[in-house]
Amino acid sequence: MERTQVIIPPQALERQRDFTARIAAHNAQAGKTPLALVETFGCQQNVADSQRIMGMLRDMGCAFTEDPRRADLIVINTCAIRENAEKRVYGTLGQLTHTKAENPEQIICLCGCMAQQPSVADKVRQSYRHVDLVFGPQALWKFPELLYGVYTQRRRIFSIDDEPGTIAEGLPVVRESSIKAWVSIMYGCNNFCSYCIVPYVRGRERSREAKDILAEVRELVEAGYKDITLLGQNVNSYGKDLPEPMDFADLLAAIDEIPGDYYIRFMTSHPKDATEKLFDTMARCKHVARQLHLPVQSGNSRVLRAMNRGYTREKYLEKLRCARSVMPDLVLTSDIIIGFPGETEAEAMDTVSLVEEVRYDALFTFIYSPRPGTPAAKLPDPATREEKQVWFDKLLEAQNRISAEIHQSYVGKTLRVLVDGESGDARWPLQSRTEGGRLVHLTGDKSAIGSFVQAKILDSNTWALFGEIEP
Ligand code: 5AD
Ligand code: SF4
């Protein structure tokens, strides 16, 4: 893909701002502040996308509500990674038939990864006739024009062309926190893991220019943000498509030069592209949190090959040894799929043994869900759901024990944490995170929110640490 085809030209973005202004003028003239609701399913990339959609809606003169009955406009940002996520979206869409029946002027939009799939669009076209606008992640930057079309042409609009993908800089944003922020550094995925729908719905890998990322991070740090997460489906292939080559480690080192008191995190790293240079850079950089989310998916090399992951169990473990040799205190998390088609019990137990060997701080665990259109969905899948559930429970049991043991070892220690909000827990009302991203509930006053404090750890369980702020 030519770079010129990837970057949306400024005039095209200006045109979108023009549609935004027209909608805003219409609202102002009618003396109306429409209420919008943006509901997000799925990963952090979707959260970041929703913040852009909210930015556009704000510029159109909207205010926000959580109540679907009061909303003039509803945007459902969807996830397609597993069938369950899709079912929840259909459930939500079903409920919206009632809100639309009460308020026929209500506009309902469906976007995100599910919307990009032609089969979903067909189903919505036929069976969810109350949905006015459907657009995929590739069309996000055109939201003002699409919405303007819905308003003025009074017809349903579907924008789900299968494009390799673009980069739109400078879209407006509503950030929901003043402490934590997400910064997309690249979009799309070229890996085609055999179970995964993402490359089909989010297009090819494309990296933002480093200067644009640096400017965004600098602006966030200057505005007082303390915890910034760089996002991409595979951040380790950052820069491969840039005219001036720069790899992810170089980008981290460049960001680290920005002065201030803040942490930089990133997700997700693909093990096949994680390098010694990356680990050395993480270890050396002052602002880069010693936290690594390195999804292994399986602990069995045959299954890894069938998943098209590009590494073996041994290679993965070797990478971790390398990372831990330069960062002994590294906080490590992973994603795991149990029950990939054809996986045997012995192979699933290899995953449990890998988890025992690595001793992750936490895991995100999933039972395999066939995604139509992916190669794995065509494979024979003889194991039953019940068998897979038994293997899954064994994995959870192992990880819960390990997480509890690791957490217990923190009791009595004092850690530097960033207080980022309220926990909702009466006994430990504040919520905070360590450098490694571990959750710590604290006693103390709300005035600490937004600052780094020293926390003495008094108790722990499988999911969190509990402590008090040291004076
Ligand atoms: N079934 C189950 N889990 C999946 N993931 C991706 N695709 C599937 C699927 N078809 C998991 C992987 C990935 C995480 C975001 O979701 O573990 O890392
Ligand atoms: Fe999906 Fe694999 Fe790409 Fe992750 S790296 S988004 S699992 S295809």
CSV table of C-alpha atoms and ligand atoms in Angstrom, one decimal:
chain,number,residue,atom,x,y,z
A,1,MET,CA,0.0,0.0,0.0
A,2,GLU,CA,1.3,3.4,-0.9
A,3,ARG,CA,1.7,5.8,2.0
A,4,THR,CA,-0.3,8.5,0.1
A,5,GLN,CA,-3.2,6.1,-0.1
A,6,VAL,CA,-3.0,5.4,3.6
A,7,ILE,CA,-3.0,9.0,5.0
A,8,ILE,CA,-6.3,10.8,4.7
A,9,PRO,CA,-5.5,14.2,3.1
A,10,PRO,CA,-6.2,17.3,5.1
A,11,GLN,CA,-8.9,18.5,2.6
A,12,ALA,CA,-10.9,15.3,3.2
A,13,LEU,CA,-10.8,15.8,6.9
A,14,GLU,CA,-11.7,19.4,6.5
A,15,ARG,CA,-14.8,18.3,4.6
A,16,GLN,CA,-15.8,16.1,7.5
A,17,ARG,CA,-15.4,19.1,9.9
A,18,ASP,CA,-17.7,20.9,7.5
A,19,PHE,CA,-20.4,18.3,7.9
A,20,THR,CA,-19.9,18.5,11.7
A,21,ALA,CA,-20.3,22.3,11.5
A,22,ARG,CA,-23.5,21.9,9.5
A,23,ILE,CA,-25.0,19.5,12.0
A,24,ALA,CA,-23.9,21.8,14.9
A,25,ALA,CA,-25.5,24.8,13.1
A,26,HIS,CA,-28.7,22.9,12.6
A,27,ASN,CA,-28.8,22.0,16.3
A,28,ALA,CA,-28.1,25.5,17.3
A,29,GLN,CA,-30.8,26.9,15.1
A,30,ALA,CA,-33.3,24.5,16.5
A,31,GLY,CA,-32.2,25.6,20.0
A,32,LYS,CA,-31.4,21.9,20.7
A,33,THR,CA,-28.7,20.1,22.5
A,34,PRO,CA,-29.2,16.5,21.4
A,35,LEU,CA,-28.3,13.8,23.9
A,36,ALA,CA,-26.0,11.1,22.6
A,37,LEU,CA,-25.1,7.7,24.1
A,38,VAL,CA,-22.0,5.8,23.0
A,39,GLU,CA,-21.8,2.2,24.2
A,40,THR,CA,-18.6,0.3,23.7
A,41,PHE,CA,-18.0,-3.4,23.6
A,42,GLY,CA,-14.6,-5.1,23.3
A,43,CYS,CA,-11.0,-4.0,23.5
A,44,GLN,CA,-9.1,-0.8,24.3
A,45,GLN,CA,-8.9,0.1,20.6
A,46,ASN,CA,-12.6,0.3,20.6
A,47,VAL,CA,-12.6,2.4,23.8
A,48,ALA,CA,-10.2,4.8,22.0
A,49,ASP,CA,-12.3,4.8,18.8
A,50,SER,CA,-15.4,5.6,20.9
A,51,GLN,CA,-13.6,8.6,22.4
A,52,ARG,CA,-13.1,9.9,18.9
A,53,ILE,CA,-16.8,9.3,18.0
A,54,MET,CA,-17.7,11.2,21.2
A,55,GLY,CA,-15.3,14.0,20.1
A,56,MET,CA,-17.1,14.3,16.8
A,57,LEU,CA,-20.5,14.2,18.6
A,58,ARG,CA,-19.5,16.9,21.0
A,59,ASP,CA,-18.4,19.1,18.1
A,60,MET,CA,-21.8,18.6,16.5
A,61,GLY,CA,-23.3,20.2,19.7
A,62,CYS,CA,-24.3,17.0,21.5
A,63,ALA,CA,-24.3,16.4,25.2
A,64,PHE,CA,-24.0,12.8,26.6
A,65,THR,CA,-26.4,10.6,28.5
A,66,GLU,CA,-26.2,7.0,29.8
A,67,ASP,CA,-29.9,6.5,29.5
A,68,PRO,CA,-31.0,5.0,26.1
A,69,ARG,CA,-34.6,6.3,26.6
A,70,ARG,CA,-33.5,9.8,26.8
A,71,ALA,CA,-30.9,9.6,24.0
A,72,ASP,CA,-31.6,11.3,20.6
A,73,LEU,CA,-28.7,9.4,19.1
A,74,ILE,CA,-27.2,6.0,20.1
A,75,VAL,CA,-23.9,4.6,18.8
A,76,ILE,CA,-23.1,1.0,19.5
A,77,ASN,CA,-19.4,0.3,19.0
A,78,THR,CA,-19.1,-3.5,18.6
A,79,CYS,CA,-16.6,-6.3,19.0
A,80,ALA,CA,-16.4,-9.4,16.8
A,81,ILE,CA,-13.7,-11.3,18.6
A,82,ARG,CA,-15.9,-14.0,20.1
A,83,GLU,CA,-19.5,-15.1,19.5
A,84,ASN,CA,-20.5,-14.0,23.0
A,85,ALA,CA,-19.5,-10.4,22.3
A,86,GLU,CA,-21.7,-10.5,19.2
A,87,LYS,CA,-24.6,-12.0,21.1
A,88,ARG,CA,-24.5,-9.2,23.6
A,89,VAL,CA,-24.6,-6.6,20.8
A,90,TYR,CA,-27.7,-8.3,19.2
A,91,GLY,CA,-29.3,-8.3,22.7
A,92,THR,CA,-28.6,-4.6,23.1
A,93,LEU,CA,-30.0,-3.9,19.6
A,94,GLY,CA,-33.1,-5.9,20.4
A,95,GLN,CA,-33.7,-3.7,23.5
A,96,LEU,CA,-33.4,-0.6,21.4
A,97,THR,CA,-36.5,-1.5,19.4
A,98,HIS,CA,-38.4,-0.4,22.5
A,99,THR,CA,-36.6,3.0,22.9
A,100,LYS,CA,-37.1,3.7,19.2
A,101,ALA,CA,-40.8,2.8,19.4
A,102,GLU,CA,-41.2,5.4,22.2
A,103,ASN,CA,-39.1,7.9,20.3
A,104,PRO,CA,-39.3,7.3,16.5
A,105,GLU,CA,-36.9,10.2,15.9
A,106,GLN,CA,-34.1,8.4,17.7
A,107,ILE,CA,-31.1,7.6,15.5
A,108,ILE,CA,-29.3,4.3,16.0
A,109,CYS,CA,-25.8,3.7,14.7
A,110,LEU,CA,-23.8,0.4,14.7
A,111,CYS,CA,-20.1,0.6,14.2
A,112,GLY,CA,-16.9,-1.3,15.1
A,113,CYS,CA,-15.6,-4.7,14.1
A,114,MET,CA,-19.0,-6.5,13.9
A,115,ALA,CA,-20.3,-3.9,11.6
A,116,GLN,CA,-17.5,-4.5,9.1
A,117,GLN,CA,-18.6,-8.0,8.4
A,118,PRO,CA,-21.0,-8.3,5.4
A,119,SER,CA,-23.0,-11.1,7.1
A,120,VAL,CA,-23.7,-8.9,10.1
A,121,ALA,CA,-24.6,-6.0,7.8
A,122,ASP,CA,-27.1,-8.2,6.0
A,123,LYS,CA,-28.7,-9.4,9.2
A,124,VAL,CA,-29.0,-5.8,10.4
A,125,ARG,CA,-30.4,-4.7,7.1
A,126,GLN,CA,-33.1,-7.4,7.2
A,127,SER,CA,-33.9,-8.0,10.9
A,128,TYR,CA,-32.9,-4.8,12.7
A,129,ARG,CA,-34.7,-2.3,10.7
A,130,HIS,CA,-34.5,0.3,13.5
A,131,VAL,CA,-30.8,0.7,12.9
A,132,ASP,CA,-30.2,3.8,10.8
A,133,LEU,CA,-26.4,3.8,10.2
A,134,VAL,CA,-23.9,0.9,10.0
A,135,PHE,CA,-20.2,1.7,9.5
A,136,GLY,CA,-17.0,-0.3,10.0
A,137,PRO,CA,-13.7,0.8,11.7
A,138,GLN,CA,-12.3,1.9,8.3
A,139,ALA,CA,-15.1,4.5,7.9
A,140,LEU,CA,-14.9,6.0,11.4
A,141,TRP,CA,-13.4,9.3,10.2
A,142,LYS,CA,-16.4,9.7,7.8
A,143,PHE,CA,-18.9,9.5,10.7
A,144,PRO,CA,-20.0,13.2,10.3
A,145,GLU,CA,-20.8,12.8,6.6
A,146,LEU,CA,-22.6,9.5,7.1
A,147,LEU,CA,-24.7,11.0,9.9
A,148,TYR,CA,-25.4,14.1,7.9
A,149,GLY,CA,-26.7,11.7,5.2
A,150,VAL,CA,-29.0,9.9,7.6
A,151,TYR,CA,-30.4,13.3,8.8
A,152,THR,CA,-30.9,14.9,5.4
A,153,GLN,CA,-31.8,11.9,3.2
A,154,ARG,CA,-33.9,10.2,5.7
A,155,ARG,CA,-32.7,6.8,4.7
A,156,ARG,CA,-30.6,4.0,6.1
A,157,ILE,CA,-26.9,4.1,5.3
A,158,PHE,CA,-24.4,1.2,5.3
A,159,SER,CA,-20.7,2.0,4.9
A,160,ILE,CA,-18.7,-1.2,5.2
A,161,ASP,CA,-16.5,-1.3,2.1
A,162,ASP,CA,-13.7,-3.8,2.5
A,163,GLU,CA,-10.7,-1.3,2.4
A,164,PRO,CA,-7.1,-2.0,3.4
A,165,GLY,CA,-7.4,0.9,5.8
A,166,THR,CA,-6.3,4.5,6.4
A,167,ILE,CA,-5.0,6.9,9.0
A,168,ALA,CA,-6.9,10.0,9.9
A,169,GLU,CA,-4.9,12.4,12.1
A,170,GLY,CA,-6.4,15.1,14.3
A,171,LEU,CA,-9.9,13.7,14.9
A,172,PRO,CA,-11.5,15.3,17.9
A,173,VAL,CA,-11.6,13.3,21.1
A,174,VAL,CA,-13.4,13.2,24.4
A,175,ARG,CA,-11.2,11.6,27.0
A,176,GLU,CA,-13.1,10.1,29.9
A,177,SER,CA,-10.3,10.4,32.4
A,178,SER,CA,-7.9,13.2,33.2
A,179,ILE,CA,-5.3,10.7,34.5
A,180,LYS,CA,-5.2,7.8,32.0
A,181,ALA,CA,-5.2,8.1,28.2
A,182,TRP,CA,-5.0,5.8,25.2
A,183,VAL,CA,-2.9,6.6,22.2
A,184,SER,CA,-3.2,4.5,19.0
A,185,ILE,CA,0.2,4.2,17.4
A,186,MET,CA,-0.9,1.8,14.6
A,187,TYR,CA,-4.0,0.2,13.2
A,188,GLY,CA,-4.8,-3.1,11.6
A,189,CYS,CA,-3.1,-6.5,11.7
A,190,ASN,CA,-1.2,-8.6,9.2
A,191,ASN,CA,-0.7,-11.7,11.3
A,192,PHE,CA,-3.8,-13.7,10.4
A,193,CYS,CA,-3.7,-16.0,13.4
A,194,SER,CA,-5.9,-18.8,12.2
A,195,TYR,CA,-8.7,-18.2,14.8
A,196,CYS,CA,-8.8,-14.4,14.6
A,197,ILE,CA,-11.3,-12.1,12.8
A,198,VAL,CA,-9.3,-8.9,13.5
A,199,PRO,CA,-7.3,-8.8,10.2
A,200,TYR,CA,-10.5,-9.2,8.2
A,201,VAL,CA,-12.3,-6.3,9.9
A,202,ARG,CA,-9.5,-3.9,10.8
A,203,GLY,CA,-7.5,-4.0,7.6
A,204,ARG,CA,-3.7,-4.0,7.1
A,205,GLU,CA,-1.1,-2.8,9.5
A,206,ARG,CA,-0.4,0.9,9.2
A,207,SER,CA,1.7,3.1,11.5
A,208,ARG,CA,1.1,6.7,12.5
A,209,GLU,CA,4.1,9.0,11.9
A,210,ALA,CA,6.3,9.2,15.0
A,211,LYS,CA,6.1,13.0,15.0
A,212,ASP,CA,2.3,12.8,15.4
A,213,ILE,CA,2.5,10.3,18.2
A,214,LEU,CA,5.1,12.3,20.0
A,215,ALA,CA,3.1,15.4,19.7
A,216,GLU,CA,0.0,13.7,21.1
A,217,VAL,CA,1.9,12.2,24.1
A,218,ARG,CA,3.6,15.5,24.8
A,219,GLU,CA,0.2,17.3,24.8
A,220,LEU,CA,-1.2,14.6,27.2
A,221,VAL,CA,1.8,14.9,29.6
A,222,GLU,CA,1.6,18.7,29.6
A,223,ALA,CA,-2.2,18.4,30.4
A,224,GLY,CA,-1.3,16.3,33.4
A,225,TYR,CA,-2.0,12.8,32.2
A,226,LYS,CA,0.0,10.3,34.2
A,227,ASP,CA,-0.7,6.9,32.7
A,228,ILE,CA,-0.5,6.7,28.9
A,229,THR,CA,-1.1,3.4,27.0
A,230,LEU,CA,0.1,3.0,23.4
A,231,LEU,CA,-2.3,0.9,21.4
A,232,GLY,CA,-1.9,-1.4,18.4
A,233,GLN,CA,-2.9,-4.9,17.5
A,234,ASN,CA,0.8,-5.7,17.3
A,235,VAL,CA,2.9,-2.8,18.5
A,236,ASN,CA,6.1,-4.7,17.8
A,237,SER,CA,5.6,-4.3,14.1
A,238,TYR,CA,5.3,-0.5,14.5
A,239,GLY,CA,7.1,1.5,11.8
A,240,LYS,CA,7.6,-1.3,9.3
A,241,ASP,CA,5.5,0.7,6.8
A,242,LEU,CA,6.9,4.1,7.5
A,243,PRO,CA,8.9,6.0,4.8
A,244,GLU,CA,11.6,6.7,7.4
A,245,PRO,CA,12.2,3.4,9.2
A,246,MET,CA,11.7,3.5,13.0
A,247,ASP,CA,11.0,0.5,15.1
A,248,PHE,CA,8.8,0.2,18.2
A,249,ALA,CA,11.8,0.3,20.6
A,250,ASP,CA,13.0,3.6,18.9
A,251,LEU,CA,9.6,5.0,19.3
A,252,LEU,CA,9.5,4.2,23.1
A,253,ALA,CA,13.0,5.7,23.5
A,254,ALA,CA,11.8,8.9,21.8
A,255,ILE,CA,8.7,9.2,23.9
A,256,ASP,CA,10.8,8.6,27.0
A,257,GLU,CA,12.6,11.9,26.3
A,258,ILE,CA,9.4,13.8,27.0
A,259,PRO,CA,9.9,15.4,30.4
A,260,GLY,CA,7.3,14.8,33.2
A,261,ASP,CA,6.1,12.4,35.8
A,262,TYR,CA,4.2,9.7,33.9
A,263,TYR,CA,4.2,6.1,32.8
A,264,ILE,CA,4.1,4.8,29.3
A,265,ARG,CA,2.5,1.3,28.7
A,266,PHE,CA,1.7,-0.5,25.5
A,267,MET,CA,-0.4,-3.3,24.2
A,268,THR,CA,-0.4,-5.7,22.5
A,269,SER,CA,3.0,-7.2,21.8
A,270,HIS,CA,3.2,-10.2,19.5
A,271,PRO,CA,5.9,-12.7,20.9
A,272,LYS,CA,7.2,-13.4,17.4
A,273,ASP,CA,8.2,-9.7,17.0
A,274,ALA,CA,9.3,-9.0,20.6
A,275,THR,CA,13.1,-8.3,20.4
A,276,GLU,CA,16.0,-8.1,22.8
A,277,LYS,CA,16.3,-4.4,21.8
A,278,LEU,CA,12.7,-3.9,23.0
A,279,PHE,CA,13.4,-5.4,26.4
A,280,ASP,CA,16.7,-3.5,26.8
A,281,THR,CA,14.9,-0.2,25.9
A,282,MET,CA,12.1,-0.9,28.4
A,283,ALA,CA,14.7,-1.6,31.1
A,284,ARG,CA,16.6,1.6,30.3
A,285,CYS,CA,13.7,4.1,29.8
A,286,LYS,CA,12.6,6.0,32.9
A,287,HIS,CA,8.9,6.4,31.9
A,288,VAL,CA,8.3,2.9,30.4
A,289,ALA,CA,6.4,0.8,32.9
A,290,ARG,CA,8.0,-2.6,33.5
A,291,GLN,CA,4.8,-4.4,32.4
A,292,LEU,CA,4.4,-6.7,29.5
A,293,HIS,CA,1.3,-8.2,28.0
A,294,LEU,CA,2.7,-11.0,25.8
A,295,PRO,CA,-0.1,-13.3,24.6
A,296,VAL,CA,1.1,-16.9,24.3
A,297,GLN,CA,-2.4,-18.3,23.3
A,298,SER,CA,-1.1,-21.9,23.8
A,299,GLY,CA,1.7,-23.8,25.5
A,300,ASN,CA,1.9,-26.5,22.9
A,301,SER,CA,4.0,-26.1,19.8
A,302,ARG,CA,1.7,-28.1,17.5
A,303,VAL,CA,-1.3,-26.0,18.5
A,304,LEU,CA,0.8,-22.8,18.1
A,305,ARG,CA,1.7,-23.9,14.5
A,306,ALA,CA,-2.0,-24.6,13.8
A,307,MET,CA,-2.8,-21.1,15.2
A,308,ASN,CA,-0.2,-19.6,12.8
A,309,ARG,CA,1.5,-17.8,15.7
A,310,GLY,CA,5.1,-18.0,14.3
A,311,TYR,CA,6.8,-19.3,17.5
A,312,THR,CA,7.1,-22.5,19.5
A,313,ARG,CA,6.7,-23.0,23.3
A,314,GLU,CA,10.5,-23.0,23.7
A,315,LYS,CA,11.0,-19.8,21.7
A,316,TYR,CA,8.3,-18.0,23.7
A,317,LEU,CA,9.9,-19.1,27.0
A,318,GLU,CA,13.3,-18.0,25.7
A,319,LYS,CA,12.0,-14.5,25.0
A,320,LEU,CA,10.6,-14.3,28.5
A,321,ARG,CA,13.9,-15.4,30.0
A,322,CYS,CA,15.6,-12.6,28.0
A,323,ALA,CA,13.0,-10.0,29.2
A,324,ARG,CA,13.2,-11.1,32.8
A,325,SER,CA,17.0,-11.1,32.8
A,326,VAL,CA,17.0,-7.3,32.2
A,327,MET,CA,13.8,-6.6,34.2
A,328,PRO,CA,13.6,-9.0,37.1
A,329,ASP,CA,10.6,-7.2,38.5
A,330,LEU,CA,8.6,-7.3,35.2
A,331,VAL,CA,4.9,-7.7,35.6
A,332,LEU,CA,3.7,-10.2,33.0
A,333,THR,CA,0.3,-11.0,31.6
A,334,SER,CA,-1.0,-13.0,28.7
A,335,ASP,CA,-4.0,-14.1,26.6
A,336,ILE,CA,-4.8,-17.8,26.3
A,337,ILE,CA,-7.3,-19.8,24.2
A,338,ILE,CA,-8.4,-23.2,25.4
A,339,GLY,CA,-10.1,-25.6,23.0
A,340,PHE,CA,-8.6,-24.6,19.6
A,341,PRO,CA,-10.0,-27.0,17.0
A,342,GLY,CA,-8.3,-30.4,17.3
A,343,GLU,CA,-6.6,-29.5,20.6
A,344,THR,CA,-6.3,-32.6,22.8
A,345,GLU,CA,-6.4,-32.8,26.6
A,346,ALA,CA,-2.7,-33.4,26.8
A,347,GLU,CA,-2.1,-30.3,24.6
A,348,ALA,CA,-4.4,-28.2,26.8
A,349,MET,CA,-2.4,-29.4,29.8
A,350,ASP,CA,0.8,-28.2,28.1
A,351,THR,CA,-0.7,-24.7,28.4
A,352,VAL,CA,-1.4,-25.2,32.1
A,353,SER,CA,2.2,-26.4,32.6
A,354,LEU,CA,3.5,-23.3,30.7
A,355,VAL,CA,1.4,-21.1,33.0
A,356,GLU,CA,2.9,-22.9,36.0
A,357,GLU,CA,6.4,-22.4,34.6
A,358,VAL,CA,6.0,-18.8,33.7
A,359,ARG,CA,3.9,-17.7,36.8
A,360,TYR,CA,2.1,-14.8,35.1
A,361,ASP,CA,0.7,-12.0,37.3
A,362,ALA,CA,-2.6,-12.3,35.6
A,363,LEU,CA,-4.2,-14.0,32.5
A,364,PHE,CA,-7.0,-13.3,30.1
A,365,THR,CA,-8.4,-16.7,29.3
A,366,PHE,CA,-10.9,-17.6,26.6
A,367,ILE,CA,-12.6,-20.7,25.3
A,368,TYR,CA,-12.1,-20.9,21.5
A,369,SER,CA,-15.0,-19.4,19.6
A,370,PRO,CA,-15.3,-20.2,15.8
A,371,ARG,CA,-15.3,-17.0,13.7
A,372,PRO,CA,-16.9,-17.5,10.3
A,373,GLY,CA,-14.4,-16.7,7.5
A,374,THR,CA,-11.3,-17.6,9.5
A,375,PRO,CA,-9.2,-20.8,8.6
A,376,ALA,CA,-9.7,-22.3,12.0
A,377,ALA,CA,-13.5,-22.2,11.7
A,378,LYS,CA,-13.2,-24.8,8.9
A,379,LEU,CA,-11.2,-27.3,11.0
A,380,PRO,CA,-12.7,-30.4,12.6
A,381,ASP,CA,-13.4,-29.7,16.3
A,382,PRO,CA,-14.1,-33.0,18.0
A,383,ALA,CA,-13.7,-32.0,21.7
A,384,THR,CA,-17.0,-31.2,23.4
A,385,ARG,CA,-17.8,-27.9,25.1
A,386,GLU,CA,-17.9,-29.8,28.4
A,387,GLU,CA,-14.4,-31.2,27.9
A,388,LYS,CA,-13.1,-27.8,27.0
A,389,GLN,CA,-14.8,-26.3,30.1
A,390,VAL,CA,-12.9,-28.9,32.3
A,391,TRP,CA,-9.6,-27.9,30.8
A,392,PHE,CA,-10.4,-24.2,31.1
A,393,ASP,CA,-11.3,-24.6,34.8
A,394,LYS,CA,-8.0,-26.3,35.4
A,395,LEU,CA,-6.2,-23.4,33.8
A,396,LEU,CA,-8.1,-20.9,35.9
A,397,GLU,CA,-7.5,-22.8,39.1
A,398,ALA,CA,-3.7,-22.8,38.4
A,399,GLN,CA,-3.6,-19.1,37.5
A,400,ASN,CA,-5.8,-18.1,40.5
A,401,ARG,CA,-3.5,-19.9,42.8
A,402,ILE,CA,-0.4,-18.3,41.2
A,403,SER,CA,-1.9,-14.7,41.3
A,404,ALA,CA,-2.9,-15.2,44.9
A,405,GLU,CA,0.6,-16.3,45.8
A,406,ILE,CA,2.3,-13.5,43.9
A,407,HIS,CA,-0.1,-11.0,45.5
A,408,GLN,CA,0.5,-12.4,49.0
A,409,SER,CA,4.3,-11.9,48.6
A,410,TYR,CA,3.6,-8.1,48.4
A,411,VAL,CA,2.0,-7.9,51.9
A,412,GLY,CA,4.3,-5.8,54.2
A,413,LYS,CA,6.0,-4.0,51.2
A,414,THR,CA,5.7,-0.4,50.3
A,415,LEU,CA,5.0,0.4,46.6
A,416,ARG,CA,4.7,3.6,44.5
A,417,VAL,CA,1.2,3.7,43.0
A,418,LEU,CA,-0.9,6.1,41.0
A,419,VAL,CA,-4.3,6.8,42.5
A,420,ASP,CA,-6.7,6.8,39.5
A,421,GLY,CA,-10.2,6.8,41.0
A,422,GLU,CA,-12.6,5.4,43.5
A,423,SER,CA,-12.9,1.7,44.1
A,424,GLY,CA,-16.5,1.5,45.2
A,425,ASP,CA,-15.3,-0.5,48.2
A,426,ALA,CA,-16.3,1.1,51.5
A,427,ARG,CA,-13.3,-0.3,53.4
A,428,TRP,CA,-10.6,0.6,50.7
A,429,PRO,CA,-12.3,3.5,48.9
A,430,LEU,CA,-9.5,4.5,46.6
A,431,GLN,CA,-8.3,2.6,43.5
A,432,SER,CA,-4.7,2.7,42.3
A,433,ARG,CA,-2.2,0.9,40.1
A,434,THR,CA,1.4,0.0,40.6
A,435,GLU,CA,4.0,0.7,37.9
A,436,GLY,CA,3.4,-2.9,36.7
A,437,GLY,CA,-0.4,-2.2,36.5
A,438,ARG,CA,-1.3,-4.2,39.5
A,439,LEU,CA,-4.6,-3.1,41.1
A,440,VAL,CA,-4.3,-1.7,44.7
A,441,HIS,CA,-7.3,-0.6,46.7
A,442,LEU,CA,-6.4,2.0,49.4
A,443,THR,CA,-7.7,3.7,52.4
A,444,GLY,CA,-7.4,7.4,52.2
A,445,ASP,CA,-9.0,10.6,50.9
A,446,LYS,CA,-10.3,11.4,47.5
A,447,SER,CA,-7.9,14.3,47.2
A,448,ALA,CA,-5.2,11.8,46.4
A,449,ILE,CA,-6.8,10.9,43.1
A,450,GLY,CA,-4.4,11.8,40.3
A,451,SER,CA,-1.2,11.7,42.3
A,452,PHE,CA,1.5,9.2,42.9
A,453,VAL,CA,1.7,8.0,46.5
A,454,GLN,CA,3.6,5.4,48.5
A,455,ALA,CA,1.3,2.6,49.5
A,456,LYS,CA,1.9,0.2,52.4
A,457,ILE,CA,0.4,-3.2,51.4
A,458,LEU,CA,-1.6,-4.7,54.2
A,459,ASP,CA,-3.7,-7.5,52.6
A,460,SER,CA,-4.2,-9.2,49.2
A,461,ASN,CA,-6.4,-11.6,47.3
A,462,THR,CA,-6.4,-13.2,43.8
A,463,TRP,CA,-7.3,-10.0,42.0
A,464,ALA,CA,-5.9,-7.1,44.1
A,465,LEU,CA,-3.7,-5.7,46.8
A,466,PHE,CA,-5.0,-3.7,49.7
A,467,GLY,CA,-3.2,-1.0,51.6
A,468,GLU,CA,-2.8,2.5,53.1
A,469,ILE,CA,-1.2,5.6,51.9
A,470,GLU,CA,2.1,6.3,53.7
A,471,PRO,CA,2.5,9.8,54.8
B,1,5AD,N1,-11.9,-17.4,20.2
B,1,5AD,C1,-11.4,-17.2,21.4
B,1,5AD,N2,-10.6,-16.3,21.8
B,1,5AD,C2,-10.1,-15.5,20.8
B,1,5AD,N3,-9.2,-14.5,20.8
B,1,5AD,C3,-9.1,-14.0,19.5
B,1,5AD,N4,-9.8,-14.7,18.7
B,1,5AD,C4,-10.5,-15.6,19.4
B,1,5AD,C5,-11.4,-16.7,19.1
B,1,5AD,N5,-11.8,-16.9,17.9
B,1,5AD,C6,-8.5,-14.0,22.0
B,1,5AD,C7,-7.0,-14.1,21.8
B,1,5AD,C8,-6.6,-12.7,21.7
B,1,5AD,C9,-7.6,-12.0,22.5
B,1,5AD,C10,-7.8,-10.5,22.3
B,1,5AD,O1,-8.8,-12.6,22.2
B,1,5AD,O2,-6.5,-14.6,23.0
B,1,5AD,O3,-5.3,-12.4,22.1
B,2,SF4,FE1,-5.7,-11.4,16.0
B,2,SF4,FE2,-3.3,-12.6,15.9
B,2,SF4,FE3,-3.6,-10.1,14.9
B,2,SF4,FE4,-3.8,-10.5,17.6
B,2,SF4,S1,-1.9,-10.8,16.2
B,2,SF4,S2,-5.2,-9.3,16.3
B,2,SF4,S3,-4.7,-12.5,17.7
B,2,SF4,S4,-4.5,-12.0,14.1
